[in-house]
mmCIF file of C-alpha atoms in Angstrom:
data_model
loop_
_atom_site.group_PDB
_atom_site.id
_atom_site.type_symbol
_atom_site.label_atom_id
_atom_site.label_comp_id
_atom_site.label_asym_id
_atom_site.label_seq_id
_atom_site.Cartn_x
_atom_site.Cartn_y
_atom_site.Cartn_z
ATOM 1 C CA MET A 237 -37.900 -73.886 -79.924
ATOM 2 C CA HIS A 238 -34.651 -71.976 -80.356
ATOM 3 C CA ARG A 239 -32.675 -73.445 -83.274
ATOM 4 C CA VAL A 240 -28.892 -73.680 -82.818
ATOM 5 C CA VAL A 241 -26.694 -74.628 -85.748
ATOM 6 C CA ILE A 242 -23.044 -75.487 -85.140
ATOM 7 C CA VAL A 243 -20.909 -75.081 -88.258
ATOM 8 C CA VAL A 244 -17.790 -77.237 -88.432
ATOM 9 C CA GLN A 245 -14.865 -76.908 -90.825
ATOM 10 C CA GLN A 246 -11.955 -79.169 -91.671
ATOM 11 C CA ASP A 247 -9.539 -79.634 -88.730
ATOM 12 C CA VAL A 248 -12.187 -78.463 -86.282
ATOM 13 C CA VAL A 249 -11.079 -78.460 -82.641
ATOM 14 C CA SER A 250 -13.192 -81.275 -81.205
ATOM 15 C CA PHE A 251 -13.396 -79.667 -77.759
ATOM 16 C CA ASP A 252 -14.729 -76.434 -79.283
ATOM 17 C CA LEU A 253 -17.381 -78.472 -81.119
ATOM 18 C CA SER A 254 -18.440 -80.482 -78.084
ATOM 19 C CA ILE A 255 -18.907 -77.451 -75.807
ATOM 20 C CA PRO A 256 -21.898 -75.838 -77.579
ATOM 21 C CA TYR A 257 -23.396 -79.204 -78.489
ATOM 22 C CA GLU A 258 -23.375 -80.461 -74.906
ATOM 23 C CA VAL A 259 -24.457 -77.167 -73.315
ATOM 24 C CA PHE A 260 -27.358 -76.325 -75.641
ATOM 25 C CA SER A 261 -28.619 -79.877 -76.199
ATOM 26 C CA ARG A 262 -29.014 -80.411 -72.432
ATOM 27 C CA VAL A 263 -30.910 -77.207 -71.592
ATOM 28 C CA THR A 264 -34.335 -77.981 -70.148
ATOM 29 C CA LEU A 265 -36.996 -75.363 -69.423
ATOM 30 C CA SER A 266 -39.247 -75.287 -66.359
ATOM 31 C CA SER A 267 -41.998 -76.866 -68.481
ATOM 32 C CA GLY A 268 -39.781 -79.886 -69.031
ATOM 33 C CA GLU A 269 -39.325 -79.072 -72.708
ATOM 34 C CA ALA A 270 -35.954 -78.783 -74.404
ATOM 35 C CA GLY A 271 -34.796 -75.201 -74.777
ATOM 36 C CA TYR A 272 -32.880 -75.719 -78.007
ATOM 37 C CA ARG A 273 -32.831 -77.862 -81.114
ATOM 38 C CA VAL A 274 -29.172 -78.404 -81.989
ATOM 39 C CA ARG A 275 -27.828 -79.440 -85.378
ATOM 40 C CA VAL A 276 -24.241 -79.797 -86.561
ATOM 41 C CA CYS A 277 -23.634 -78.943 -90.197
ATOM 42 C CA ALA A 278 -20.743 -78.465 -92.609
ATOM 43 C CA GLU A 279 -19.980 -77.607 -96.181
ATOM 44 C CA TYR A 280 -18.840 -81.204 -96.716
ATOM 45 C CA SER A 281 -20.351 -84.479 -95.536
ATOM 46 C CA GLU A 282 -17.035 -85.696 -94.125
ATOM 47 C CA ILE A 283 -14.960 -83.611 -91.703
ATOM 48 C CA LYS A 284 -11.651 -84.536 -90.100
ATOM 49 C CA THR A 285 -10.269 -83.529 -86.731
ATOM 50 C CA SER A 286 -6.751 -84.111 -85.433
ATOM 51 C CA GLY A 287 -7.835 -87.459 -83.990
ATOM 52 C CA PHE A 288 -10.906 -88.774 -85.824
ATOM 53 C CA GLY A 289 -13.399 -88.188 -88.637
ATOM 54 C CA LEU A 290 -16.990 -86.987 -88.593
ATOM 55 C CA MET A 291 -19.917 -87.792 -90.885
ATOM 56 C CA LEU A 292 -22.392 -84.898 -91.165
ATOM 57 C CA ARG A 293 -26.108 -85.121 -92.051
ATOM 58 C CA TRP A 294 -26.727 -81.436 -92.693
ATOM 59 C CA GLY A 295 -25.159 -78.818 -94.960
ATOM 60 C CA LEU A 296 -24.835 -75.051 -94.962
ATOM 61 C CA GLU A 297 -28.502 -74.610 -95.917
ATOM 62 C CA GLN A 298 -29.210 -75.029 -92.183
ATOM 63 C CA LEU A 299 -27.750 -71.577 -91.491
ATOM 64 C CA ALA A 300 -30.743 -69.923 -93.150
ATOM 65 C CA GLU A 301 -33.080 -71.567 -90.607
ATOM 66 C CA ALA A 302 -30.987 -70.945 -87.488
ATOM 67 C CA ASP A 303 -31.741 -68.601 -84.613
ATOM 68 C CA THR A 304 -28.150 -68.948 -83.390
ATOM 69 C CA ILE A 305 -25.058 -70.026 -85.313
ATOM 70 C CA ILE A 306 -21.955 -71.261 -83.477
ATOM 71 C CA ILE A 307 -18.585 -71.562 -85.224
ATOM 72 C CA PRO A 308 -16.015 -73.640 -83.294
ATOM 73 C CA GLY A 309 -12.306 -73.083 -83.753
ATOM 74 C CA THR A 310 -9.991 -74.926 -86.109
ATOM 75 C CA GLU A 311 -6.313 -75.828 -85.913
ATOM 76 C CA ASP A 312 -5.643 -73.357 -88.749
ATOM 77 C CA PHE A 313 -5.023 -69.689 -87.910
ATOM 78 C CA SER A 314 -4.575 -68.600 -91.533
ATOM 79 C CA GLY A 315 -8.070 -67.185 -91.893
ATOM 80 C CA ALA A 316 -8.690 -69.372 -94.963
ATOM 81 C CA VAL A 317 -12.485 -69.778 -95.317
ATOM 82 C CA SER A 318 -14.461 -70.996 -98.315
ATOM 83 C CA ASP A 319 -16.509 -68.499 -100.294
ATOM 84 C CA ALA A 320 -19.639 -70.565 -99.640
ATOM 85 C CA LEU A 321 -19.251 -70.374 -95.874
ATOM 86 C CA LYS A 322 -18.394 -66.667 -95.930
ATOM 87 C CA ALA A 323 -21.512 -65.976 -98.013
ATOM 88 C CA ALA A 324 -23.655 -68.073 -95.661
ATOM 89 C CA VAL A 325 -22.339 -66.202 -92.616
ATOM 90 C CA ARG A 326 -22.944 -62.804 -94.226
ATOM 91 C CA GLY A 327 -26.438 -63.885 -95.234
ATOM 92 C CA ALA A 328 -27.225 -65.009 -91.695
ATOM 93 C CA MET A 329 -26.009 -61.686 -90.319
ATOM 94 C CA ALA A 330 -28.236 -59.810 -92.789
ATOM 95 C CA ASN A 331 -31.176 -61.916 -91.583
ATOM 96 C CA GLY A 332 -30.522 -60.890 -87.967
ATOM 97 C CA THR A 333 -29.318 -64.319 -86.826
ATOM 98 C CA ARG A 334 -27.170 -64.377 -83.686
ATOM 99 C CA ILE A 335 -23.674 -65.588 -84.596
ATOM 100 C CA ALA A 336 -21.004 -66.691 -82.118
ATOM 101 C CA SER A 337 -17.518 -68.120 -82.395
ATOM 102 C CA ILE A 338 -15.409 -70.164 -80.019
ATOM 103 C CA CYS A 339 -11.640 -69.809 -79.940
ATOM 104 C CA SER A 340 -10.187 -69.445 -83.472
ATOM 105 C CA GLY A 341 -13.683 -69.625 -84.952
ATOM 106 C CA SER A 342 -13.410 -65.835 -84.785
ATOM 107 C CA PHE A 343 -11.062 -66.046 -87.786
ATOM 108 C CA THR A 344 -14.006 -67.347 -89.834
ATOM 109 C CA LEU A 345 -16.170 -64.437 -88.723
ATOM 110 C CA ALA A 346 -13.375 -61.953 -89.437
ATOM 111 C CA ALA A 347 -12.742 -63.449 -92.891
ATOM 112 C CA SER A 348 -16.469 -63.112 -93.617
ATOM 113 C CA GLY A 349 -16.314 -59.396 -92.770
ATOM 114 C CA VAL A 350 -18.900 -59.506 -89.998
ATOM 115 C CA LEU A 351 -16.382 -58.423 -87.333
ATOM 116 C CA ASP A 352 -15.227 -55.283 -89.155
ATOM 117 C CA GLY A 353 -15.253 -52.368 -86.731
ATOM 118 C CA LEU A 354 -16.235 -54.603 -83.810
ATOM 119 C CA ARG A 355 -14.395 -55.612 -80.655
ATOM 120 C CA ALA A 356 -13.612 -59.336 -80.652
ATOM 121 C CA THR A 357 -11.455 -61.912 -78.936
ATOM 122 C CA THR A 358 -9.885 -65.282 -79.677
ATOM 123 C CA HIS A 359 -7.413 -67.680 -78.057
ATOM 124 C CA TRP A 360 -4.472 -65.779 -76.556
ATOM 125 C CA ARG A 361 -2.027 -67.659 -78.807
ATOM 126 C CA ALA A 362 -3.786 -66.332 -81.908
ATOM 127 C CA VAL A 363 -4.458 -62.681 -81.036
ATOM 128 C CA SER A 364 -1.349 -61.287 -82.748
ATOM 129 C CA GLU A 365 -2.073 -63.193 -85.948
ATOM 130 C CA MET A 366 -5.713 -62.115 -85.922
ATOM 131 C CA ALA A 367 -4.738 -58.467 -85.446
ATOM 132 C CA ARG A 368 -2.261 -58.768 -88.328
ATOM 133 C CA LEU A 369 -4.637 -60.487 -90.738
ATOM 134 C CA PHE A 370 -7.733 -58.430 -89.905
ATOM 135 C CA PRO A 371 -6.767 -54.844 -88.996
ATOM 136 C CA LYS A 372 -10.405 -53.719 -89.132
ATOM 137 C CA VAL A 373 -11.215 -55.913 -86.120
ATOM 138 C CA ARG A 374 -10.554 -54.475 -82.643
ATOM 139 C CA VAL A 375 -8.903 -57.519 -81.098
ATOM 140 C CA ASP A 376 -9.093 -57.691 -77.301
ATOM 141 C CA PRO A 377 -6.771 -60.385 -75.886
ATOM 142 C CA ASN A 378 -7.721 -59.819 -72.262
ATOM 143 C CA VAL A 379 -11.298 -61.115 -71.949
ATOM 144 C CA LEU A 380 -13.115 -64.450 -71.871
ATOM 145 C CA PHE A 381 -15.762 -63.380 -74.371
ATOM 146 C CA VAL A 382 -17.180 -60.329 -76.114
ATOM 147 C CA ASP A 383 -20.923 -59.798 -76.653
ATOM 148 C CA ASN A 384 -21.650 -57.233 -79.374
ATOM 149 C CA GLY A 385 -25.335 -58.082 -79.395
ATOM 150 C CA GLN A 386 -25.770 -60.015 -82.641
ATOM 151 C CA ILE A 387 -22.122 -61.078 -82.925
ATOM 152 C CA LEU A 388 -20.268 -62.786 -80.063
ATOM 153 C CA THR A 389 -16.737 -64.172 -79.793
ATOM 154 C CA SER A 390 -14.967 -66.138 -77.089
ATOM 155 C CA ALA A 391 -11.412 -66.958 -76.127
ATOM 156 C CA GLY A 392 -10.120 -70.503 -76.226
ATOM 157 C CA ALA A 393 -11.062 -73.754 -74.522
ATOM 158 C CA ALA A 394 -13.169 -73.311 -71.357
ATOM 159 C CA ALA A 395 -14.042 -69.718 -72.306
ATOM 160 C CA GLY A 396 -16.436 -71.322 -74.790
ATOM 161 C CA LEU A 397 -18.388 -72.640 -71.816
ATOM 162 C CA ASP A 398 -18.616 -69.127 -70.386
ATOM 163 C CA LEU A 399 -19.947 -67.835 -73.692
ATOM 164 C CA CYS A 400 -22.529 -70.603 -74.138
ATOM 165 C CA LEU A 401 -23.843 -70.246 -70.585
ATOM 166 C CA HIS A 402 -24.013 -66.477 -71.119
ATOM 167 C CA MET A 403 -26.212 -67.026 -74.183
ATOM 168 C CA VAL A 404 -28.446 -69.457 -72.275
ATOM 169 C CA ARG A 405 -28.865 -66.837 -69.560
ATOM 170 C CA CYS A 406 -29.734 -64.205 -72.180
ATOM 171 C CA ASP A 407 -32.282 -66.538 -73.789
ATOM 172 C CA PHE A 408 -33.997 -68.118 -70.769
ATOM 173 C CA GLY A 409 -32.796 -66.350 -67.620
ATOM 174 C CA ALA A 410 -30.436 -67.073 -64.750
ATOM 175 C CA THR A 411 -32.316 -70.077 -63.329
ATOM 176 C CA VAL A 412 -32.155 -72.091 -66.551
ATOM 177 C CA ALA A 413 -28.545 -71.028 -67.059
ATOM 178 C CA ALA A 414 -27.659 -72.110 -63.523
ATOM 179 C CA ASP A 415 -29.149 -75.546 -64.183
ATOM 180 C CA ALA A 416 -27.077 -75.789 -67.380
ATOM 181 C CA ALA A 417 -23.968 -74.729 -65.459
ATOM 182 C CA ARG A 418 -24.545 -77.414 -62.837
ATOM 183 C CA LEU A 419 -24.822 -80.073 -65.556
ATOM 184 C CA ALA A 420 -21.501 -78.829 -66.949
ATOM 185 C CA VAL A 421 -19.999 -78.631 -63.415
ATOM 186 C CA MET A 422 -19.235 -75.023 -64.238
ATOM 187 C CA SER A 423 -19.574 -71.779 -62.302
ATOM 188 C CA LEU A 424 -21.727 -68.917 -63.541
ATOM 189 C CA GLU A 425 -19.608 -66.435 -61.586
ATOM 190 C CA ARG A 426 -16.988 -65.732 -64.248
ATOM 191 C CA GLU A 427 -17.914 -62.671 -66.288
ATOM 192 C CA GLY A 428 -16.922 -61.961 -69.872
ATOM 193 C CA GLY A 429 -14.598 -59.153 -68.842
ATOM 194 C CA GLN A 430 -12.394 -61.438 -66.762
ATOM 195 C CA ALA A 431 -9.045 -61.895 -68.415
ATOM 196 C CA GLN A 432 -7.625 -64.975 -70.047
ATOM 197 C CA PHE A 433 -4.834 -66.398 -67.927
ATOM 198 C CA ILE A 434 -1.953 -66.491 -70.375
ATOM 199 C CA VAL A 435 0.978 -68.899 -70.326
ATOM 200 C CA HIS A 436 4.311 -67.126 -69.915
ATOM 201 C CA SER A 437 5.930 -68.064 -73.215
ATOM 202 C CA ALA A 438 9.143 -66.637 -74.627
ATOM 203 C CA PRO A 439 8.869 -64.033 -77.416
ATOM 204 C CA GLU A 440 8.405 -65.479 -80.891
ATOM 205 C CA SER A 441 11.790 -65.381 -82.617
ATOM 206 C CA ASN A 442 10.288 -66.111 -86.051
ATOM 207 C CA SER A 443 9.042 -62.515 -86.124
ATOM 208 C CA ALA A 444 11.320 -59.832 -87.552
ATOM 209 C CA LEU A 445 11.020 -58.246 -84.130
ATOM 210 C CA GLY A 446 12.230 -61.426 -82.412
ATOM 211 C CA PRO A 447 15.674 -60.178 -81.268
ATOM 212 C CA LEU A 448 14.166 -56.939 -79.984
ATOM 213 C CA LEU A 449 11.444 -58.799 -78.075
ATOM 214 C CA ILE A 450 14.051 -61.002 -76.424
ATOM 215 C CA TRP A 451 16.054 -57.904 -75.448
ATOM 216 C CA LEU A 452 12.921 -56.313 -73.990
ATOM 217 C CA GLU A 453 12.167 -59.454 -71.964
ATOM 218 C CA ASP A 454 15.723 -59.395 -70.623
ATOM 219 C CA ASN A 455 15.390 -55.748 -69.594
ATOM 220 C CA LEU A 456 11.848 -55.506 -68.253
ATOM 221 C CA ASP A 457 13.122 -54.240 -64.912
ATOM 222 C CA GLN A 458 14.754 -51.226 -66.582
ATOM 223 C CA PRO A 459 13.037 -47.871 -67.331
ATOM 224 C CA LEU A 460 12.205 -48.320 -71.019
ATOM 225 C CA SER A 461 10.699 -45.462 -73.014
ATOM 226 C CA LEU A 462 9.652 -45.553 -76.662
ATOM 227 C CA LYS A 463 12.734 -43.495 -77.492
ATOM 228 C CA THR A 464 15.029 -45.941 -75.639
ATOM 229 C CA ILE A 465 13.537 -48.964 -77.394
ATOM 230 C CA ALA A 466 13.776 -47.302 -80.810
ATOM 231 C CA ALA A 467 17.402 -46.339 -80.184
ATOM 232 C CA HIS A 468 18.279 -49.942 -79.304
ATOM 233 C CA ALA A 469 16.554 -51.140 -82.503
ATOM 234 C CA ALA A 470 18.372 -48.395 -84.499
ATOM 235 C CA ILE A 471 15.144 -47.195 -86.095
ATOM 236 C CA SER A 472 12.865 -44.212 -85.604
ATOM 237 C CA SER A 473 10.111 -44.256 -83.008
ATOM 238 C CA ARG A 474 7.532 -43.945 -85.776
ATOM 239 C CA THR A 475 8.896 -46.953 -87.696
ATOM 240 C CA LEU A 476 9.093 -48.968 -84.480
ATOM 241 C CA SER A 477 5.459 -48.245 -83.642
ATOM 242 C CA ARG A 478 4.338 -49.172 -87.159
ATOM 243 C CA ARG A 479 6.205 -52.492 -87.105
ATOM 244 C CA PHE A 480 4.824 -53.408 -83.693
ATOM 245 C CA LEU A 481 1.271 -52.706 -84.804
ATOM 246 C CA GLU A 482 1.758 -54.762 -87.976
ATOM 247 C CA GLN A 483 3.486 -57.734 -86.357
ATOM 248 C CA MET A 484 2.268 -57.744 -82.752
ATOM 249 C CA GLY A 485 -1.097 -56.002 -82.925
ATOM 250 C CA ALA A 486 -0.065 -53.511 -80.233
ATOM 251 C CA THR A 487 2.142 -50.466 -79.725
ATOM 252 C CA PRO A 488 5.615 -51.016 -78.215
ATOM 253 C CA LEU A 489 4.524 -49.640 -74.839
ATOM 254 C CA GLN A 490 1.338 -51.736 -74.838
ATOM 255 C CA TRP A 491 3.392 -54.847 -75.562
ATOM 256 C CA LEU A 492 5.865 -53.849 -72.843
ATOM 257 C CA SER A 493 3.089 -53.418 -70.280
ATOM 258 C CA ARG A 494 1.669 -56.857 -71.113
ATOM 259 C CA ALA A 495 5.129 -58.428 -70.904
ATOM 260 C CA ARG A 496 5.636 -56.896 -67.475
ATOM 261 C CA VAL A 497 2.295 -58.242 -66.298
ATOM 262 C CA ARG A 498 3.314 -61.690 -67.589
ATOM 263 C CA ARG A 499 6.560 -61.402 -65.629
ATOM 264 C CA ALA A 500 4.594 -60.417 -62.524
ATOM 265 C CA GLN A 501 2.268 -63.407 -63.035
ATOM 266 C CA LEU A 502 5.238 -65.762 -63.191
ATOM 267 C CA LEU A 503 6.783 -64.303 -60.038
ATOM 268 C CA LEU A 504 3.472 -64.443 -58.184
ATOM 269 C CA GLU A 505 3.084 -68.086 -59.169
ATOM 270 C CA THR A 506 6.584 -69.306 -58.393
ATOM 271 C CA THR A 507 8.080 -67.131 -55.620
ATOM 272 C CA ARG A 508 7.349 -65.711 -52.186
ATOM 273 C CA PHE A 509 8.490 -62.218 -53.179
ATOM 274 C CA SER A 510 6.328 -59.409 -51.848
ATOM 275 C CA VAL A 511 4.190 -57.418 -54.266
ATOM 276 C CA GLU A 512 6.632 -54.519 -53.831
ATOM 277 C CA GLN A 513 9.585 -56.726 -54.798
ATOM 278 C CA ILE A 514 7.708 -58.115 -57.793
ATOM 279 C CA ALA A 515 6.789 -54.601 -58.936
ATOM 280 C CA SER A 516 10.490 -53.738 -59.010
ATOM 281 C CA LYS A 517 11.600 -56.955 -60.739
ATOM 282 C CA ALA A 518 8.869 -56.604 -63.384
ATOM 283 C CA GLY A 519 9.726 -52.968 -64.088
ATOM 284 C CA PHE A 520 6.620 -51.262 -62.719
ATOM 285 C CA GLY A 521 8.494 -49.051 -60.309
ATOM 286 C CA SER A 522 5.828 -49.159 -57.617
ATOM 287 C CA SER A 523 3.345 -51.650 -56.226
ATOM 288 C CA THR A 524 0.544 -49.185 -56.974
ATOM 289 C CA THR A 525 1.363 -49.213 -60.689
ATOM 290 C CA LEU A 526 1.613 -53.008 -60.661
ATOM 291 C CA ARG A 527 -1.819 -53.334 -59.036
ATOM 292 C CA GLU A 528 -3.361 -50.900 -61.538
ATOM 293 C CA ARG A 529 -1.907 -52.648 -64.608
ATOM 294 C CA PHE A 530 -2.716 -56.109 -63.224
ATOM 295 C CA GLN A 531 -6.332 -55.148 -62.615
ATOM 296 C CA GLN A 532 -6.647 -53.505 -66.032
ATOM 297 C CA GLN A 533 -5.234 -56.447 -67.972
ATOM 298 C CA LEU A 534 -6.377 -59.449 -65.946
ATOM 299 C CA GLY A 535 -9.404 -58.173 -64.060
ATOM 300 C CA ILE A 536 -8.000 -59.501 -60.784
ATOM 301 C CA SER A 537 -5.665 -58.250 -58.049
ATOM 302 C CA PRO A 538 -2.093 -59.600 -57.670
ATOM 303 C CA GLN A 539 -2.940 -60.987 -54.228
ATOM 304 C CA ARG A 540 -6.002 -62.840 -55.493
ATOM 305 C CA TYR A 541 -4.065 -64.171 -58.468
ATOM 306 C CA ARG A 542 -1.342 -65.497 -56.149
ATOM 307 C CA ARG A 543 -3.899 -67.304 -53.982
ATOM 308 C CA GLY A 544 -5.281 -69.096 -57.013
ATOM 309 C CA PHE A 545 -2.089 -69.898 -58.912
ATOM 310 C CA ASN A 546 0.909 -69.921 -56.563
ATOM 311 C CA ARG A 547 3.056 -73.041 -56.889
ATOM 312 C CA PRO A 548 6.366 -72.160 -55.169
ATOM 313 C CA ASP A 549 7.651 -75.737 -55.175
ATOM 314 C CA ASP A 550 7.841 -75.908 -58.994
#
């Protein structure tokens, strides 16, 4: 039987914990046998969440016996992880154990060093902080999950379901995974490369780049080059690029492209403007460019996105 160990830390996100427990503990093979043995462990016997406490039977010694280790997210994005847990994760990786994270659980993997040089994802709200704290990790904010073979990471919330069902399919095939998806009332159709659908939040003003980000948001419909942005910020293009990479985890033009896609998402959701009008208002210049950028970043066409998310009465 495949042994799954879920490792929880203080302030664990209870939803992230329940996803792998419910998915793996309910998998049944064609023989009628359970596909997985699932155990929840922690460094401490008592763990708190934002709403309740947990009493744990098993400790970190369980990681040495696991075939798969799952690390749910926590409310903390600081990357603070105990030395004992980091050592246990590194030891499991050396033993060839499959290790996966859900949401901000990727911070634990990154702090342990097992994501160095790898592509990884996390919740869209945490991608900038992850890129800043762990520059050796290639953070991808635009996917539901990333499968590197031994190491897997997922985005937030329901993306954890996508990741767990993906692992079930890898372990036991599509039929068993489809049964697990039906129990979870979840579709198997979403692929890992599909983008996270990101809320259109205002730029973070607590960053040193805050005023510049607000100015960029206010001028998305204008032709903005790296030179133009640097001139407005009264710094060199090289310094601007360095600060963006340090604070935002992207180049100025990458950030600008994502901001324009966010603007297009908002207009598709809340207006009846044509795609051509939205391309102009979001600063893409042409509907062709909008469609290309939308597909690249979200894995979906503007028209399909509008059908799924349009709410013009809001």
